Tab-separated table of C-alpha atoms in Angstrom:
chain	number	residue	atom	x	y	z
Z	1	MET	CA	169.660	74.038	95.445
Z	2	LYS	CA	170.157	72.210	98.714
Z	3	LEU	CA	172.090	74.232	101.205
Z	4	LYS	CA	174.472	73.150	103.891
Z	5	LEU	CA	173.269	73.647	107.471
Z	6	ARG	CA	175.542	74.721	110.291
Z	7	ARG	CA	174.974	72.787	113.540
Z	8	GLN	CA	174.585	74.321	116.985
Z	9	ASN	CA	174.485	72.818	120.486
Z	10	SER	CA	171.076	71.487	121.667
Z	11	PRO	CA	169.461	73.566	124.441
Z	12	LEU	CA	169.553	71.370	127.560
Z	13	ILE	CA	167.837	73.825	129.875
Z	14	GLY	CA	164.396	73.201	128.360
Z	15	MET	CA	164.863	69.444	128.551
Z	16	PHE	CA	165.888	69.697	132.191
Z	17	GLY	CA	162.834	71.837	132.958
Z	18	ILE	CA	160.279	69.452	131.390
Z	19	CYS	CA	161.901	66.453	133.086
Z	20	LEU	CA	161.818	68.231	136.430
Z	21	LEU	CA	158.143	69.088	135.893
Z	22	THR	CA	157.333	65.461	135.024
Z	23	VAL	CA	159.107	64.138	138.115
Z	24	ALA	CA	157.273	66.691	140.271
Z	25	ALA	CA	153.898	65.675	138.763
Z	26	PHE	CA	154.661	61.976	139.331
Z	27	ALA	CA	155.684	62.585	142.953
Z	28	TYR	CA	152.532	64.641	143.495
Z	29	ALA	CA	150.363	61.820	142.068
Z	30	MET	CA	152.092	59.187	144.209
Z	31	PHE	CA	151.686	61.101	147.460
Z	32	GLN	CA	148.340	62.804	146.791
Z	33	GLY	CA	146.595	60.111	144.817
Z	34	GLY	CA	143.186	60.611	143.277
Z	35	PHE	CA	141.930	61.279	139.751
Z	36	VAL	CA	143.063	64.874	139.452
Z	37	SER	CA	146.691	64.272	140.394
Z	38	TRP	CA	147.055	61.259	138.066
Z	39	PHE	CA	145.250	63.099	135.246
Z	40	LEU	CA	147.767	65.899	135.634
Z	41	PHE	CA	150.666	63.452	135.400
Z	42	TYR	CA	149.304	61.624	132.331
Z	43	SER	CA	148.671	64.995	130.651
Z	44	ILE	CA	152.334	65.915	131.015
Z	45	VAL	CA	153.626	62.612	129.599
Z	46	PRO	CA	152.627	63.355	125.939
Z	47	VAL	CA	154.292	66.750	126.226
Z	48	LEU	CA	157.456	65.074	127.518
Z	49	LEU	CA	157.407	62.599	124.641
Z	50	TYR	CA	156.951	65.391	122.075
Z	51	VAL	CA	159.777	67.398	123.625
Z	52	LEU	CA	162.013	64.317	123.427
Z	53	ALA	CA	161.031	63.873	119.811
Z	54	VAL	CA	161.718	67.544	119.025
Z	55	SER	CA	165.131	67.275	120.676
Z	56	SER	CA	166.025	64.471	118.301
Z	57	PHE	CA	164.487	66.091	115.220
Z	58	PRO	CA	167.168	66.363	112.494
Z	59	MET	CA	167.290	69.990	111.399
Z	60	GLY	CA	169.370	68.780	108.487
Z	61	SER	CA	166.164	67.375	106.991
Z	62	LEU	CA	165.089	70.929	106.199
Z	63	GLU	CA	165.962	72.016	102.679
Z	64	VAL	CA	165.917	75.743	101.943
Z	65	HIS	CA	165.651	77.576	98.637
Z	66	ARG	CA	165.950	81.300	98.065
Z	67	GLU	CA	164.849	82.768	94.729
Z	68	VAL	CA	165.690	86.374	93.820
Z	69	ASN	CA	164.190	88.064	90.794
Z	70	SER	CA	167.614	89.413	89.793
Z	71	GLU	CA	171.196	89.786	90.961
Z	72	VAL	CA	171.681	93.238	89.420
Z	73	PHE	CA	169.394	96.193	90.132
Z	74	ALA	CA	169.228	99.901	89.595
Z	75	SER	CA	168.878	102.117	92.640
Z	76	GLY	CA	165.199	102.504	93.532
Z	77	ALA	CA	164.152	99.196	91.956
Z	78	THR	CA	162.234	96.466	93.785
Z	79	MET	CA	163.783	93.157	94.776
Z	80	ARG	CA	161.375	90.255	95.225
Z	81	VAL	CA	162.572	87.241	97.195
Z	82	LYS	CA	160.802	83.895	97.612
Z	83	VAL	CA	161.982	81.568	100.390
Z	84	THR	CA	160.876	77.931	100.376
Z	85	VAL	CA	161.466	75.453	103.200
Z	86	THR	CA	160.948	71.752	102.491
Z	87	LYS	CA	160.845	69.155	105.304
Z	88	HIS	CA	162.076	65.682	104.370
Z	89	SER	CA	160.639	64.025	107.466
Z	90	TRP	CA	157.297	62.696	108.668
Z	91	PHE	CA	157.641	64.440	112.049
Z	92	PRO	CA	155.046	67.225	112.590
Z	93	LEU	CA	156.405	70.626	113.568
Z	94	PHE	CA	154.232	72.845	115.725
Z	95	PHE	CA	155.882	76.035	114.521
Z	96	CYS	CA	158.741	77.144	112.316
Z	97	VAL	CA	160.288	80.614	112.182
Z	98	VAL	CA	162.176	81.483	108.991
Z	99	ASN	CA	164.353	84.594	108.952
Z	100	ASP	CA	166.335	85.622	105.892
Z	101	ARG	CA	169.069	87.714	107.471
Z	102	LEU	CA	169.586	90.870	105.441
Z	103	PRO	CA	172.288	93.534	105.548
Z	104	GLU	CA	171.082	96.551	107.484
Z	105	PRO	CA	170.539	98.838	104.439
Z	106	LEU	CA	168.253	96.190	102.904
Z	107	LYS	CA	166.565	95.254	106.172
Z	108	LYS	CA	165.238	98.790	106.637
Z	109	ASN	CA	163.379	98.572	103.318
Z	110	ALA	CA	162.128	94.976	103.607
Z	111	HIS	CA	158.358	94.489	103.447
Z	112	GLY	CA	156.438	91.275	104.053
Z	113	GLU	CA	153.247	90.534	102.212
Z	114	SER	CA	149.917	91.404	103.811
Z	115	GLU	CA	149.462	87.956	105.354
Z	116	ASP	CA	149.597	87.389	109.109
Z	117	PHE	CA	152.826	86.455	110.884
Z	118	ARG	CA	155.032	88.324	108.406
Z	119	ASN	CA	157.546	90.949	109.439
Z	120	GLY	CA	159.925	92.073	106.730
Z	121	SER	CA	162.107	89.125	105.777
Z	122	ARG	CA	160.894	87.068	108.785
Z	123	ALA	CA	157.914	84.697	108.723
Z	124	LEU	CA	156.190	82.405	111.258
Z	125	PHE	CA	154.550	79.164	110.104
Z	126	PHE	CA	152.515	76.430	111.792
Z	127	PRO	CA	153.330	73.627	109.338
Z	128	GLY	CA	151.998	70.623	111.264
Z	129	LEU	CA	152.162	67.711	108.821
Z	130	ARG	CA	152.854	69.929	105.798
Z	131	ASN	CA	156.190	69.276	104.144
Z	132	THR	CA	156.570	72.616	102.336
Z	133	VAL	CA	156.111	76.216	103.426
Z	134	GLN	CA	157.081	79.340	101.528
Z	135	TYR	CA	156.734	83.085	101.704
Z	136	THR	CA	157.641	86.134	99.638
Z	137	TYR	CA	158.970	89.485	100.722
Z	138	THR	CA	160.202	92.554	98.871
Z	139	VAL	CA	162.914	95.147	99.380
Z	140	ASP	CA	161.650	98.444	98.010
Z	141	PRO	CA	163.396	100.674	97.189
Z	142	MET	CA	166.767	99.020	96.703
Z	143	PRO	CA	169.574	101.227	98.031
Z	144	ARG	CA	172.727	101.734	95.983
Z	145	GLY	CA	175.595	99.426	96.891
Z	146	GLU	CA	177.083	95.944	96.762
Z	147	PHE	CA	175.485	93.420	99.124
Z	148	GLU	CA	175.531	89.731	99.882
Z	149	LEU	CA	172.751	87.596	101.345
Z	150	THR	CA	174.529	84.950	103.386
Z	151	GLU	CA	172.303	83.268	105.992
Z	152	ILE	CA	168.754	82.047	106.564
Z	153	GLU	CA	167.862	81.252	110.164
Z	154	LEU	CA	165.432	78.432	111.024
Z	155	LYS	CA	163.811	77.977	114.447
Z	156	THR	CA	161.391	75.376	115.769
Z	157	GLY	CA	160.358	73.844	119.106
Z	158	ASP	CA	157.545	72.334	121.146
Z	159	ILE	CA	154.153	73.825	121.905
Z	160	PHE	CA	155.134	75.191	125.325
Z	161	GLY	CA	158.588	76.431	124.393
Z	162	PHE	CA	160.528	74.030	126.609
Z	163	MET	CA	162.669	72.870	123.731
Z	164	LYS	CA	163.871	75.213	120.972
Z	165	LYS	CA	166.137	74.350	118.088
Z	166	SER	CA	167.711	76.640	115.524
Z	167	ARG	CA	170.083	76.356	112.625
Z	168	LEU	CA	171.681	78.775	110.197
Z	169	VAL	CA	171.549	78.044	106.487
Z	170	THR	CA	174.683	79.437	104.870
Z	171	VAL	CA	174.419	80.526	101.254
Z	172	SER	CA	176.068	83.229	99.198
Z	173	GLN	CA	173.815	85.438	97.088
Z	174	PRO	CA	175.660	88.493	95.717
Z	175	LEU	CA	173.646	91.587	94.816
Z	176	LEU	CA	174.773	94.696	92.986
Z	177	VAL	CA	172.688	97.864	92.874
Z	178	TYR	CA	173.877	100.401	90.318
Z	179	PRO	CA	173.344	104.109	90.976
Z	180	ARG	CA	170.326	105.884	89.615
Z	181	TYR	CA	170.903	108.192	86.668
Z	182	GLU	CA	168.969	110.774	84.687
Z	183	SER	CA	168.925	111.062	80.916
Z	184	ILE	CA	170.391	114.498	80.254
Z	185	HIS	CA	168.814	116.247	77.285
Z	186	SER	CA	168.860	119.959	78.083
Z	187	TRP	CA	172.600	120.567	78.463
Z	188	GLU	CA	175.063	121.338	75.683
Z	189	PRO	CA	178.718	121.088	76.697
Z	190	PHE	CA	181.023	123.903	75.695
Z	191	GLU	CA	183.727	123.836	73.082
Z	192	GLN	CA	186.970	125.754	73.195
Z	193	TYR	CA	188.354	127.786	70.330
Z	194	GLU	CA	191.411	129.903	69.907
Z	195	GLU	CA	189.432	133.106	70.466
Z	196	GLY	CA	187.921	131.915	73.709
Z	197	SER	CA	185.130	129.689	74.911
Z	198	ARG	CA	181.446	129.547	74.195
Z	199	ARG	CA	178.549	127.143	74.314
Z	200	SER	CA	178.099	124.975	71.267
Z	201	ARG	CA	174.669	124.038	69.925
Z	202	HIS	CA	176.182	121.034	68.178
Z	203	HIS	CA	177.432	117.814	69.647
Z	204	PHE	CA	180.709	118.044	67.748
Z	205	HIS	CA	182.575	120.854	66.070
Z	206	TYR	CA	185.323	119.699	63.754
Z	207	ASP	CA	188.338	121.862	63.054
Z	208	ILE	CA	188.208	121.710	59.259
Z	209	THR	CA	191.517	123.580	58.957
Z	210	SER	CA	193.432	120.622	60.369
Z	211	VAL	CA	193.421	117.512	58.159
Z	212	ALA	CA	194.824	114.404	59.779
Z	213	SER	CA	194.549	111.938	56.848
Z	214	VAL	CA	192.356	110.780	53.962
Z	215	ARG	CA	190.123	107.749	53.571
Z	216	GLU	CA	187.770	106.288	51.002
Z	217	TYR	CA	184.475	108.074	50.467
Z	218	SER	CA	181.506	106.697	52.414
Z	219	PRO	CA	177.826	107.449	51.726
Z	220	GLY	CA	176.782	110.387	53.885
Z	221	ASP	CA	180.126	112.212	53.734
Z	222	ARG	CA	179.899	115.870	52.792
Z	223	LEU	CA	181.039	116.768	49.288
Z	224	SER	CA	183.014	119.672	50.740
Z	225	TRP	CA	185.158	117.128	52.593
Z	226	LEU	CA	186.378	115.459	49.367
Z	227	ASP	CA	190.122	115.702	48.781
Z	228	TRP	CA	190.215	116.398	45.041
Z	229	LYS	CA	193.991	116.205	44.678
Z	230	SER	CA	194.185	112.773	46.282
Z	231	THR	CA	191.088	111.687	44.330
Z	232	ALA	CA	192.727	112.599	41.017
Z	233	ARG	CA	195.985	110.930	41.989
Z	234	MET	CA	194.418	107.658	43.247
Z	235	ASN	CA	191.575	107.646	40.707
Z	236	LYS	CA	188.930	107.085	43.412
Z	237	LEU	CA	186.920	109.275	45.744
Z	238	LEU	CA	188.801	110.116	48.943
Z	239	THR	CA	187.468	112.054	51.931
Z	240	LYS	CA	189.469	114.202	54.309
Z	241	GLU	CA	189.857	112.927	57.891
Z	242	PHE	CA	189.923	115.770	60.376
Z	243	GLU	CA	191.331	115.853	63.875
Z	244	ARG	CA	189.132	114.751	66.730
Z	245	PRO	CA	186.421	117.237	67.779
Z	246	LEU	CA	187.696	119.962	70.038
Z	247	ASN	CA	186.994	119.356	73.734
Z	248	GLU	CA	184.884	116.320	73.018
Z	249	ASP	CA	186.168	114.391	76.049
Z	250	LEU	CA	184.765	114.649	79.560
Z	251	ILE	CA	186.295	114.203	83.008
Z	252	VAL	CA	183.774	113.594	85.794
Z	253	CYS	CA	185.038	114.209	89.332
Z	254	ILE	CA	182.950	113.503	92.429
Z	255	ASP	CA	183.768	114.935	95.850
Z	256	ARG	CA	183.716	112.185	98.502
Z	257	HIS	CA	184.948	114.112	101.527
Z	258	ALA	CA	183.093	112.842	104.604
Z	259	ASP	CA	182.785	116.295	106.222
Z	260	HIS	CA	181.024	117.682	103.163
Z	261	TYR	CA	178.017	115.371	103.438
Z	262	LYS	CA	175.959	115.670	106.593
Z	263	GLU	CA	173.169	113.542	105.132
Z	264	ASP	CA	173.280	110.364	103.052
Z	265	LEU	CA	170.659	111.791	100.706
Z	266	LEU	CA	173.035	114.565	99.657
Z	267	PHE	CA	175.756	112.090	98.683
Z	268	GLU	CA	173.251	109.929	96.816
Z	269	ARG	CA	172.291	113.020	94.828
Z	270	ALA	CA	175.964	113.608	93.993
Z	271	VAL	CA	176.389	109.984	92.872
Z	272	THR	CA	173.296	110.249	90.688
Z	273	ALA	CA	174.696	113.390	89.074
Z	274	ALA	CA	178.054	111.677	88.453
Z	275	ALA	CA	176.413	108.621	86.882
Z	276	SER	CA	174.226	110.865	84.713
Z	277	MET	CA	177.241	112.826	83.461
Z	278	VAL	CA	179.187	109.655	82.684
Z	279	ARG	CA	176.300	108.209	80.726
Z	280	PHE	CA	175.702	111.522	78.927
Z	281	GLY	CA	179.307	111.765	77.748
Z	282	LEU	CA	179.502	108.158	76.587
Z	283	LYS	CA	176.125	108.304	74.875
Z	284	ARG	CA	177.207	111.271	72.761
Z	285	GLY	CA	180.309	109.372	71.627
Z	286	SER	CA	182.846	111.095	73.873
Z	287	SER	CA	185.658	109.559	75.855
Z	288	VAL	CA	184.979	109.843	79.583
Z	289	GLY	CA	187.295	109.653	82.574
Z	290	LEU	CA	186.346	109.463	86.250
Z	291	LEU	CA	188.090	110.836	89.337
Z	292	SER	CA	186.789	109.633	92.700
Z	293	PHE	CA	188.915	110.585	95.685
Z	294	GLY	CA	187.952	109.399	99.154
Z	295	LYS	CA	189.487	106.845	101.480
Z	296	GLU	CA	190.700	105.193	98.308
Z	297	LYS	CA	191.833	107.277	95.341
Z	298	THR	CA	190.323	106.016	92.098
Z	299	VAL	CA	191.273	107.272	88.644
Z	300	PHE	CA	189.557	105.881	85.555
Z	301	PRO	CA	191.519	106.805	82.398
Z	302	MET	CA	189.653	108.085	79.377
Z	303	GLY	CA	187.560	105.427	77.707
Z	304	SER	CA	184.387	104.968	75.724
Z	305	GLY	CA	181.663	102.446	75.089
Z	306	LYS	CA	179.577	100.210	77.310
Z	307	ASP	CA	182.584	98.741	79.102
Z	308	GLN	CA	183.635	102.165	80.344
Z	309	GLN	CA	180.093	102.917	81.500
Z	310	TRP	CA	179.728	99.733	83.518
Z	311	LYS	CA	183.207	100.132	85.042
Z	312	ALA	CA	182.268	103.615	86.198
Z	313	PHE	CA	178.815	102.507	87.362
Z	314	TYR	CA	180.296	99.572	89.275
Z	315	HIS	CA	182.606	101.938	91.121
Z	316	LEU	CA	179.810	104.415	91.799
Z	317	ALA	CA	177.637	101.580	93.109
Z	318	LYS	CA	180.149	100.825	95.867
Z	319	THR	CA	181.606	104.226	96.627
Z	320	GLU	CA	181.006	106.047	99.914
Z	321	ALA	CA	181.659	109.515	101.289
Z	322	ASP	CA	184.682	108.451	103.336
Z	323	GLY	CA	187.387	110.937	102.377
Z	324	GLN	CA	189.450	112.668	105.063
Z	325	GLY	CA	192.009	115.461	105.089
Z	326	ASN	CA	193.161	117.620	102.191
Z	327	TYR	CA	193.566	115.520	99.060
Z	328	PHE	CA	193.378	118.425	96.610
Z	329	PRO	CA	197.130	118.325	95.847
Z	330	LEU	CA	196.752	114.688	94.764
Z	331	LEU	CA	193.626	115.604	92.827
Z	332	SER	CA	195.486	118.360	91.004
Z	333	GLN	CA	198.200	115.885	90.026
Z	334	ALA	CA	195.561	113.443	88.792
Z	335	PHE	CA	194.056	116.084	86.487
Z	336	ARG	CA	197.464	116.505	84.841
Z	337	ARG	CA	197.208	112.941	83.591
Z	338	PHE	CA	194.396	114.026	81.292
Z	339	SER	CA	194.424	116.215	78.217
Z	340	VAL	CA	193.714	119.920	78.710
Z	341	ARG	CA	191.161	119.618	75.912
Z	342	ALA	CA	188.897	117.495	78.090
Z	343	ASN	CA	185.999	119.244	79.824
Z	344	VAL	CA	185.852	118.845	83.597
Z	345	VAL	CA	182.635	118.359	85.566
Z	346	TYR	CA	183.227	118.634	89.315
Z	347	ILE	CA	180.380	117.508	91.625
Z	348	THR	CA	180.400	118.710	95.234
Z	349	PRO	CA	178.161	120.233	97.927
Z	350	VAL	CA	180.860	122.633	99.158
Z	351	VAL	CA	182.878	125.398	97.547
Z	352	ASP	CA	185.884	126.283	99.692
Z	353	TYR	CA	189.298	127.844	99.209
Z	354	ALA	CA	190.927	124.543	98.217
Z	355	LEU	CA	188.393	123.978	95.427
Z	356	ILE	CA	188.691	127.557	94.176
Z	357	LYS	CA	192.462	127.136	94.050
Z	358	LEU	CA	192.087	123.849	92.141
Z	359	ILE	CA	189.733	125.363	89.566
Z	360	ASP	CA	192.024	128.370	89.228
Z	361	GLY	CA	194.893	126.009	88.403
Z	362	LEU	CA	192.769	124.210	85.809
Z	363	SER	CA	191.770	127.556	84.289
Z	364	GLN	CA	195.422	128.538	83.971
Z	365	ARG	CA	195.907	125.357	81.940
Z	366	LYS	CA	193.026	126.639	79.761
Z	367	GLN	CA	190.917	123.688	80.887
Z	368	LYS	CA	187.209	124.355	81.079
Z	369	VAL	CA	185.365	123.397	84.254
Z	370	ASP	CA	181.687	122.963	85.072
Z	371	LEU	CA	180.713	122.784	88.736
Z	372	VAL	CA	177.581	120.898	89.834
Z	373	LEU	CA	176.768	122.125	93.339
Z	374	VAL	CA	174.457	119.711	95.143
Z	375	ARG	CA	172.334	121.091	97.951
Z	376	GLU	CA	169.576	119.968	100.280
Z	377	GLY	CA	166.498	121.979	99.331
Z	378	ASN	CA	167.242	125.692	99.134
Z	379	GLU	CA	169.777	125.607	101.927
Z	380	ALA	CA	172.967	127.444	101.043
Z	381	ALA	CA	175.071	124.697	102.639
Z	382	TYR	CA	178.661	125.900	103.043
Z	383	THR	CA	178.876	128.003	99.878
Z	384	SER	CA	178.641	131.775	99.704
Z	385	SER	CA	177.465	133.719	96.676
Z	386	GLU	CA	180.864	135.467	96.602
Z	387	ASP	CA	182.612	132.121	96.063
Z	388	ILE	CA	180.211	131.208	93.261
Z	389	ASP	CA	180.742	134.585	91.577
Z	390	ARG	CA	184.497	134.111	91.814
Z	391	LEU	CA	184.247	130.725	90.117
Z	392	ARG	CA	182.196	132.203	87.318
Z	393	ARG	CA	184.751	134.965	86.831
Z	394	GLN	CA	187.348	132.215	86.426
Z	395	GLY	CA	185.303	130.866	83.519
Z	396	ALA	CA	183.612	127.989	85.341
Z	397	GLY	CA	179.962	127.202	84.744
Z	398	VAL	CA	178.060	126.706	88.000
Z	399	TYR	CA	174.909	124.589	88.201
Z	400	ILE	CA	173.016	124.426	91.489
Z	401	LEU	CA	171.276	121.105	92.017
Z	402	ASP	CA	168.867	121.765	94.885
Z	403	GLY	CA	166.181	119.333	93.779
Z	404	HIS	CA	165.890	115.934	92.178
Z	405	ASN	CA	165.867	117.052	88.529
Z	406	LEU	CA	169.353	117.428	87.085
Z	407	ASN	CA	168.024	118.614	83.740
Z	408	GLU	CA	166.300	121.568	85.360
Z	409	ALA	CA	169.506	122.500	87.184
Z	410	LEU	CA	171.556	122.339	83.992
Z	411	LYS	CA	168.984	124.373	82.096
Z	412	ALA	CA	168.837	127.022	84.803
Z	413	GLY	CA	172.609	127.222	85.041
Z	414	ILE	CA	173.088	128.189	81.391
Z	415	ARG	CA	172.384	131.841	82.105
Z	416	TYR	CA	175.391	131.915	84.448
Z	417	ALA	CA	177.829	130.518	81.929
Z	418	THR	CA	180.562	132.835	80.761
Z	419	SER	CA	180.698	133.903	77.160
């Protein structure tokens, strides 16, 4: 794809300097005379001619291509970029600097190949009469977020640096990096019954005392589910349809308050946990909702399937820890938009009075809450053991994520769950 080049003003200072030097050399040869003075003058003339030629070189004759191995990545993946510059002109260039301008989060992780004159996404070439130069660089690891590659800078000039020319190639290359997630396999969500709450060893627990309707028998249905009265009346096998599994749905809420995250790594860990929970709920056939309150308040209603996963992942790819003030009253109102049968997973690095009050309100609605407490190493952050014990007395399960393995945190947290 040929890209449009944006023009800039020609640098006149270099031209003025080489002309002044030529005039000085000519005056010196005229007054001094001799072989040395005239040799000096005739040596400067080719340089002057080349500078004049460089000043008139059409930068628009440079065609630039950028090839990216993908437009969509997962956090931690490697992006490989190949930049090719083609010169549609016979004029020899002494040097050419190519710089693919990257957003700062990508620039920090850019690595040039092991060849000389490579520095991240920048490369220096001495093309001479060659019409094509190219180089490859990588961004590893890719940070989570939504980015756009917009400009490639080209620079050239003469051998002594009197004349320099540069142009910016403008092109739009969108990139989306989804958050990293872990496949959860060691956590069983709880179910709620009339007599209380307990952990279920099964993915679903149907309330067989509540029949919603009947349908035709399908291979694999249990014989105990057959509705014999309807079967006799309709003269065909009919199976009972029960109500939806109790507490099958999941609400994932991520804390995005800016004061709660002193390090970016801590927030990335929270985002990873949120993405893992969303994927876990959808993979097991549940409906999943997402609450993400920060500078912007985002509420994803309950949904299922791949569309719901990619909507949630797209939001988590762009989200930042930018919340300010006390938004817990709004958060409490948002929870009321969901069914009390839905399990709540709240992800945060801080347990404070406002959160305890929120969970207490959810417990009064008989809504079950799991708290994933993200920490940096074994540091206690801002949470006291008394606050954690109080949450557990309220019926909340508390899982402390102080490493990079969410499964280990969920497995360790089971012994703290109420029964």
